[in-house]
Amino acid sequence: MIELSPFLEQSDALISVLTCDGMTKLGEILSDYKTVWEMNIPRVKDAAHSLRFWNDEIINMKSRIEQLTGNKITRKSLKEAIEQTQRATRVFRRLQDLRKGSPVIMGRDAMLVNQTYLWDDKKTVDRESRSVM
């Protein structure tokens, strides 16, 4: 592997949204090392056919994710995951607000929290944040 990131190394698949030539090329390069699923975005955003096209892309990606994970994505589970992520985001922002004053939390420690927030299991973050609040 190319060892760019431990998270990249641990991933089973990558989703590349093809927004430009650079993203297209990046997907091509990474596909030599990992499974890459590409999502095309419509170029015209206000047209009805563009909305149908994007909806089809999302449905296709949902199917791929379900097949890979063995988990069914439902409206309820998606809503719960979004709410959980929003709670974790609020806690993360609270921490960032604390850093605006005199530095109680040093930069290296804040960076570790940033990495954990982005990659850790949101259920763990949610459970721990409820005990702190």
PDB file of N, CA and C in Angstrom, residues 7 10-11 21 39 47 53-54 60 64 73 76 78 81 84 92 100 102 118 131:
ATOM      1  N   PHE A   7      -5.924   5.371   8.287  1.00  0.00           N
ATOM      2  CA  PHE A   7      -7.352   5.212   8.040  1.00  0.00           C
ATOM      3  C   PHE A   7      -7.605   4.729   6.619  1.00  0.00           C
ATOM      4  N   GLN A  10      -6.831   1.020   6.574  1.00  0.00           N
ATOM      5  CA  GLN A  10      -7.824   0.181   7.241  1.00  0.00           C
ATOM      6  C   GLN A  10      -9.164   0.140   6.524  1.00  0.00           C
ATOM      7  N   SER A  11      -9.349   0.987   5.547  1.00  0.00           N
ATOM      8  CA  SER A  11     -10.647   1.058   4.880  1.00  0.00           C
ATOM      9  C   SER A  11     -10.868  -0.129   3.956  1.00  0.00           C
ATOM     10  N   ASP A  21     -11.371  17.062 -12.423  1.00  0.00           N
ATOM     11  CA  ASP A  21     -10.390  16.143 -13.000  1.00  0.00           C
ATOM     12  C   ASP A  21      -9.444  15.593 -11.937  1.00  0.00           C
ATOM     13  N   MET A  39     -18.783   8.383  -7.507  1.00  0.00           N
ATOM     14  CA  MET A  39     -20.109   8.976  -7.615  1.00  0.00           C
ATOM     15  C   MET A  39     -19.990  10.195  -8.532  1.00  0.00           C
ATOM     16  N   ALA A  47     -31.908  21.285 -12.878  1.00  0.00           N
ATOM     17  CA  ALA A  47     -32.750  20.534 -13.803  1.00  0.00           C
ATOM     18  C   ALA A  47     -33.336  19.295 -13.114  1.00  0.00           C
ATOM     19  N   PHE A  53     -30.834  11.921 -11.625  1.00  0.00           N
ATOM     20  CA  PHE A  53     -29.508  11.336 -11.794  1.00  0.00           C
ATOM     21  C   PHE A  53     -28.803  11.200 -10.443  1.00  0.00           C
ATOM     22  N   TRP A  54     -28.808  12.269  -9.639  1.00  0.00           N
ATOM     23  CA  TRP A  54     -28.143  12.251  -8.337  1.00  0.00           C
ATOM     24  C   TRP A  54     -28.830  11.263  -7.400  1.00  0.00           C
ATOM     25  N   ASN A  60     -27.617   3.794  -5.715  1.00  0.00           N
ATOM     26  CA  ASN A  60     -26.580   2.845  -6.101  1.00  0.00           C
ATOM     27  C   ASN A  60     -25.514   2.720  -5.001  1.00  0.00           C
ATOM     28  N   ARG A  64     -24.386  -0.518  -2.559  1.00  0.00           N
ATOM     29  CA  ARG A  64     -23.005  -1.000  -2.429  1.00  0.00           C
ATOM     30  C   ARG A  64     -22.580  -1.068  -0.963  1.00  0.00           C
ATOM     31  N   ILE A  73     -29.603  -0.011   5.367  1.00  0.00           N
ATOM     32  CA  ILE A  73     -29.716   1.413   5.680  1.00  0.00           C
ATOM     33  C   ILE A  73     -31.187   1.789   5.580  1.00  0.00           C
ATOM     34  N   LYS A  76     -34.829   5.329   9.531  1.00  0.00           N
ATOM     35  CA  LYS A  76     -34.671   5.436  10.981  1.00  0.00           C
ATOM     36  C   LYS A  76     -33.206   5.368  11.378  1.00  0.00           C
ATOM     37  N   LEU A  78     -30.588   5.944   9.552  1.00  0.00           N
ATOM     38  CA  LEU A  78     -29.895   7.110   9.010  1.00  0.00           C
ATOM     39  C   LEU A  78     -30.161   8.343   9.868  1.00  0.00           C
ATOM     40  N   ALA A  81     -28.188   8.054  13.081  1.00  0.00           N
ATOM     41  CA  ALA A  81     -26.760   8.307  12.845  1.00  0.00           C
ATOM     42  C   ALA A  81     -26.498   9.805  12.664  1.00  0.00           C
ATOM     43  N   GLN A  84     -26.763  11.458  16.084  1.00  0.00           N
ATOM     44  CA  GLN A  84     -25.592  11.115  16.878  1.00  0.00           C
ATOM     45  C   GLN A  84     -24.381  11.942  16.442  1.00  0.00           C
ATOM     46  N   PHE A  92     -17.709  18.669  20.123  1.00  0.00           N
ATOM     47  CA  PHE A  92     -16.444  19.064  19.503  1.00  0.00           C
ATOM     48  C   PHE A  92     -16.344  20.592  19.412  1.00  0.00           C
ATOM     49  N   LYS A 100     -10.579  29.064  22.706  1.00  0.00           N
ATOM     50  CA  LYS A 100     -10.485  30.459  22.266  1.00  0.00           C
ATOM     51  C   LYS A 100      -9.901  31.362  23.342  1.00  0.00           C
ATOM     52  N   SER A 102      -7.590  31.618  27.119  1.00  0.00           N
ATOM     53  CA  SER A 102      -6.198  31.240  27.375  1.00  0.00           C
ATOM     54  C   SER A 102      -6.077  29.740  27.169  1.00  0.00           C
ATOM     55  N   LEU A 118     -12.980  12.854  14.249  1.00  0.00           N
ATOM     56  CA  LEU A 118     -13.240  12.508  12.850  1.00  0.00           C
ATOM     57  C   LEU A 118     -13.335  11.007  12.617  1.00  0.00           C
ATOM     58  N   SER A 131     -21.991  11.872  29.572  1.00  0.00           N
ATOM     59  CA  SER A 131     -21.563  11.792  30.958  1.00  0.00           C
ATOM     60  C   SER A 131     -20.843  13.068  31.398  1.00  0.00           C
TER      61      SER A 131
END
